[in-house]
């Protein structure tokens, strides 16, 4: 009854059905556990967004802002989950491949977070019973951001950089009640 509305971004239009099918499968599994609730299918709104395209990110953030306003809703969190992998010796990794990996795994997360902040979507939550409630920004890291497995140098570099980006946002946004 107090479920959340989820805006789920996908890179391509054809990924929308896969996401909704995965959700239905997860929902069936969760329903078998007493007391657990998962979002209804109508509570998931897929949106097509390419984190490497600033215009795509801006359009998505504006859509979320407008949709939430029409529902008199608010955003409780942002999960930066986009990512690309790379398993190849760093010695033989082309500069273009390395730059693309950084663009998806680091720059994309920064641009998405900036776009949602710029539209006032992340702020102190209007929760009367919890005056200290905070919005959350989550960056999906990796153990490869703590250690460097063989042939994963480029990927690890991107995850180390993502960890630093997340730490910087956490420090810079702490005075705005965003964690």
mmCIF file of C-alpha atoms in Angstrom:
data_model
loop_
_atom_site.group_PDB
_atom_site.id
_atom_site.type_symbol
_atom_site.label_atom_id
_atom_site.label_comp_id
_atom_site.label_asym_id
_atom_site.label_seq_id
_atom_site.Cartn_x
_atom_site.Cartn_y
_atom_site.Cartn_z
ATOM 1 C CA UNK A 1 0.000 0.000 0.000
ATOM 2 C CA UNK A 2 2.974 2.332 0.501
ATOM 3 C CA UNK A 3 4.895 1.087 -2.505
ATOM 4 C CA UNK A 4 7.336 3.153 -4.477
ATOM 5 C CA UNK A 5 7.154 4.314 -8.042
ATOM 6 C CA UNK A 6 10.326 3.321 -9.903
ATOM 7 C CA UNK A 7 11.665 5.036 -13.004
ATOM 8 C CA UNK A 8 13.860 2.393 -14.612
ATOM 9 C CA UNK A 9 16.166 3.534 -17.373
ATOM 10 C CA UNK A 10 17.234 1.322 -20.240
ATOM 11 C CA UNK A 11 19.603 2.083 -23.104
ATOM 12 C CA UNK A 12 17.371 0.926 -25.917
ATOM 13 C CA UNK A 13 13.637 0.722 -26.548
ATOM 14 C CA UNK A 14 13.887 -3.041 -27.062
ATOM 15 C CA UNK A 15 15.216 -3.483 -23.489
ATOM 16 C CA UNK A 16 11.929 -2.295 -21.964
ATOM 17 C CA UNK A 17 10.108 -5.618 -22.355
ATOM 18 C CA UNK A 18 13.082 -7.513 -20.914
ATOM 19 C CA UNK A 19 13.025 -5.310 -17.809
ATOM 20 C CA UNK A 20 9.280 -5.715 -17.332
ATOM 21 C CA UNK A 21 9.512 -9.500 -17.849
ATOM 22 C CA UNK A 22 12.344 -9.726 -15.297
ATOM 23 C CA UNK A 23 10.225 -7.732 -12.854
ATOM 24 C CA UNK A 24 7.264 -10.098 -13.291
ATOM 25 C CA UNK A 25 9.546 -13.099 -12.606
ATOM 26 C CA UNK A 26 11.000 -11.420 -9.507
ATOM 27 C CA UNK A 27 7.528 -10.456 -8.327
ATOM 28 C CA UNK A 28 6.353 -14.080 -8.515
ATOM 29 C CA UNK A 29 9.346 -15.223 -6.450
ATOM 30 C CA UNK A 30 8.866 -12.517 -3.819
ATOM 31 C CA UNK A 31 5.140 -13.194 -3.489
ATOM 32 C CA UNK A 32 6.047 -16.653 -2.176
ATOM 33 C CA UNK A 33 7.642 -15.016 0.885
ATOM 34 C CA UNK A 34 5.066 -13.861 3.416
ATOM 35 C CA UNK A 35 5.155 -10.193 4.341
ATOM 36 C CA UNK A 36 7.268 -9.007 1.408
ATOM 37 C CA UNK A 37 5.941 -6.607 -1.166
ATOM 38 C CA UNK A 38 7.417 -5.634 -4.471
ATOM 39 C CA UNK A 39 6.268 -2.866 -6.766
ATOM 40 C CA UNK A 40 3.242 -3.590 -8.924
ATOM 41 C CA UNK A 41 3.948 -3.708 -12.672
ATOM 42 C CA UNK A 42 2.307 -0.294 -13.052
ATOM 43 C CA UNK A 43 4.707 1.097 -10.440
ATOM 44 C CA UNK A 44 7.645 0.708 -12.841
ATOM 45 C CA UNK A 45 8.036 3.326 -15.539
ATOM 46 C CA UNK A 46 10.724 2.404 -18.058
ATOM 47 C CA UNK A 47 12.504 5.317 -19.718
ATOM 48 C CA UNK A 48 15.077 5.166 -22.494
ATOM 49 C CA UNK A 49 18.257 7.006 -21.517
ATOM 50 C CA UNK A 50 21.850 6.903 -22.717
ATOM 51 C CA UNK A 51 24.155 8.084 -19.917
ATOM 52 C CA UNK A 52 26.773 9.068 -22.514
ATOM 53 C CA UNK A 53 24.368 11.531 -24.157
ATOM 54 C CA UNK A 54 23.783 14.684 -22.073
ATOM 55 C CA UNK A 55 20.616 15.543 -24.040
ATOM 56 C CA UNK A 56 19.162 12.081 -23.359
ATOM 57 C CA UNK A 57 19.954 12.461 -19.663
ATOM 58 C CA UNK A 58 18.411 15.946 -19.546
ATOM 59 C CA UNK A 59 15.226 14.737 -21.286
ATOM 60 C CA UNK A 60 14.917 11.862 -18.815
ATOM 61 C CA UNK A 61 15.446 14.069 -15.770
ATOM 62 C CA UNK A 62 12.882 16.547 -17.099
ATOM 63 C CA UNK A 63 10.389 13.734 -17.752
ATOM 64 C CA UNK A 64 10.821 12.449 -14.184
ATOM 65 C CA UNK A 65 10.421 15.983 -12.782
ATOM 66 C CA UNK A 66 7.267 16.590 -14.794
ATOM 67 C CA UNK A 67 5.772 13.164 -14.066
ATOM 68 C CA UNK A 68 6.420 13.473 -10.329
ATOM 69 C CA UNK A 69 4.878 16.958 -10.311
ATOM 70 C CA UNK A 70 1.738 15.603 -11.988
ATOM 71 C CA UNK A 71 1.488 12.954 -9.260
ATOM 72 C CA UNK A 72 2.345 15.363 -6.424
ATOM 73 C CA UNK A 73 5.249 13.024 -5.705
ATOM 74 C CA UNK A 74 8.885 13.352 -4.784
ATOM 75 C CA UNK A 75 12.071 11.444 -5.446
ATOM 76 C CA UNK A 76 13.579 9.558 -2.514
ATOM 77 C CA UNK A 77 16.652 8.350 -4.315
ATOM 78 C CA UNK A 78 18.717 8.006 -7.430
ATOM 79 C CA UNK A 79 20.607 4.818 -8.257
ATOM 80 C CA UNK A 80 23.462 5.197 -10.727
ATOM 81 C CA UNK A 81 23.609 1.640 -12.003
ATOM 82 C CA UNK A 82 24.728 2.040 -15.622
ATOM 83 C CA UNK A 83 28.015 0.365 -16.311
ATOM 84 C CA UNK A 84 30.219 -1.267 -18.880
ATOM 85 C CA UNK A 85 32.762 -4.005 -18.384
ATOM 86 C CA UNK A 86 36.138 -4.582 -19.970
ATOM 87 C CA UNK A 87 38.268 -7.703 -19.656
ATOM 88 C CA UNK A 88 41.411 -7.147 -21.662
ATOM 89 C CA UNK A 89 45.074 -6.441 -20.869
ATOM 90 C CA UNK A 90 45.584 -2.733 -20.272
ATOM 91 C CA UNK A 91 48.680 -2.956 -22.459
ATOM 92 C CA UNK A 92 46.451 -3.712 -25.458
ATOM 93 C CA UNK A 93 43.431 -1.562 -24.582
ATOM 94 C CA UNK A 94 42.795 1.118 -27.191
ATOM 95 C CA UNK A 95 42.481 4.679 -25.929
ATOM 96 C CA UNK A 96 38.968 4.914 -27.422
ATOM 97 C CA UNK A 97 37.849 1.815 -25.490
ATOM 98 C CA UNK A 98 39.300 3.193 -22.269
ATOM 99 C CA UNK A 99 37.650 6.590 -22.772
ATOM 100 C CA UNK A 100 34.270 4.956 -23.532
ATOM 101 C CA UNK A 101 34.534 2.865 -20.359
ATOM 102 C CA UNK A 102 35.231 6.006 -18.306
ATOM 103 C CA UNK A 103 32.404 7.847 -20.069
ATOM 104 C CA UNK A 104 29.845 5.161 -19.176
ATOM 105 C CA UNK A 105 31.092 4.188 -15.710
ATOM 106 C CA UNK A 106 32.135 7.592 -14.334
ATOM 107 C CA UNK A 107 31.117 10.582 -16.435
ATOM 108 C CA UNK A 108 27.647 9.126 -17.039
ATOM 109 C CA UNK A 109 26.991 8.777 -13.311
ATOM 110 C CA UNK A 110 28.159 12.351 -12.722
ATOM 111 C CA UNK A 111 26.012 13.770 -15.557
ATOM 112 C CA UNK A 112 22.898 11.890 -14.389
ATOM 113 C CA UNK A 113 23.380 13.070 -10.798
ATOM 114 C CA UNK A 114 23.940 16.665 -11.939
ATOM 115 C CA UNK A 115 20.822 16.596 -14.123
ATOM 116 C CA UNK A 116 18.624 15.374 -11.264
ATOM 117 C CA UNK A 117 20.155 17.887 -8.827
ATOM 118 C CA UNK A 118 19.701 20.776 -11.286
ATOM 119 C CA UNK A 119 15.960 20.064 -11.480
ATOM 120 C CA UNK A 120 15.541 19.999 -7.706
ATOM 121 C CA UNK A 121 14.704 16.307 -7.736
ATOM 122 C CA UNK A 122 17.017 15.443 -4.854
ATOM 123 C CA UNK A 123 16.368 17.384 -1.672
ATOM 124 C CA UNK A 124 15.137 17.121 1.894
ATOM 125 C CA UNK A 125 12.153 14.821 1.825
ATOM 126 C CA UNK A 126 8.698 16.127 2.795
ATOM 127 C CA UNK A 127 8.063 13.431 5.395
ATOM 128 C CA UNK A 128 6.204 14.806 8.424
ATOM 129 C CA UNK A 129 6.946 11.817 10.671
ATOM 130 C CA UNK A 130 10.649 11.837 9.790
ATOM 131 C CA UNK A 131 11.927 15.426 9.739
ATOM 132 C CA UNK A 132 15.523 14.297 9.245
ATOM 133 C CA UNK A 133 14.743 12.171 6.171
ATOM 134 C CA UNK A 134 17.263 12.547 3.377
ATOM 135 C CA UNK A 135 17.330 11.815 -0.325
ATOM 136 C CA UNK A 136 19.864 9.208 -1.346
ATOM 137 C CA UNK A 137 22.218 9.026 -4.301
ATOM 138 C CA UNK A 138 23.661 5.565 -4.822
ATOM 139 C CA UNK A 139 26.587 4.744 -7.081
ATOM 140 C CA UNK A 140 26.973 1.074 -7.975
ATOM 141 C CA UNK A 141 30.623 0.274 -7.551
ATOM 142 C CA UNK A 142 32.541 -2.952 -7.744
ATOM 143 C CA UNK A 143 35.090 -4.909 -5.804
ATOM 144 C CA UNK A 144 37.289 -4.113 -8.799
ATOM 145 C CA UNK A 145 37.272 -0.545 -7.468
ATOM 146 C CA UNK A 146 39.141 -1.763 -4.388
ATOM 147 C CA UNK A 147 41.476 -4.292 -5.961
ATOM 148 C CA UNK A 148 42.762 -4.794 -9.487
ATOM 149 C CA UNK A 149 42.179 -8.288 -10.880
ATOM 150 C CA UNK A 150 44.393 -9.380 -13.795
ATOM 151 C CA UNK A 151 43.268 -8.045 -17.176
ATOM 152 C CA UNK A 152 40.757 -5.700 -15.547
ATOM 153 C CA UNK A 153 42.947 -2.607 -15.250
ATOM 154 C CA UNK A 154 40.722 -0.348 -17.337
ATOM 155 C CA UNK A 155 37.551 -1.489 -15.555
ATOM 156 C CA UNK A 156 39.202 -1.134 -12.138
ATOM 157 C CA UNK A 157 40.404 2.357 -13.011
ATOM 158 C CA UNK A 158 36.847 3.347 -13.887
ATOM 159 C CA UNK A 159 35.488 1.903 -10.629
ATOM 160 C CA UNK A 160 38.201 3.623 -8.539
ATOM 161 C CA UNK A 161 37.222 6.876 -10.274
ATOM 162 C CA UNK A 162 33.530 6.194 -9.623
ATOM 163 C CA UNK A 163 34.275 5.660 -5.936
ATOM 164 C CA UNK A 164 36.093 9.013 -5.797
ATOM 165 C CA UNK A 165 33.185 10.679 -7.635
ATOM 166 C CA UNK A 166 30.680 9.209 -5.177
ATOM 167 C CA UNK A 167 32.798 10.336 -2.207
ATOM 168 C CA UNK A 168 33.032 13.866 -3.607
ATOM 169 C CA UNK A 169 29.262 14.068 -4.120
ATOM 170 C CA UNK A 170 28.674 12.732 -0.595
ATOM 171 C CA UNK A 171 30.884 15.431 0.923
ATOM 172 C CA UNK A 172 29.620 18.254 -1.289
ATOM 173 C CA UNK A 173 25.929 17.424 -0.809
ATOM 174 C CA UNK A 174 25.973 16.652 2.913
ATOM 175 C CA UNK A 175 24.857 20.188 3.797
ATOM 176 C CA UNK A 176 21.790 19.697 1.557
ATOM 177 C CA UNK A 177 20.624 16.575 3.427
ATOM 178 C CA UNK A 178 21.486 14.336 0.501
ATOM 179 C CA UNK A 179 23.465 11.236 1.296
#
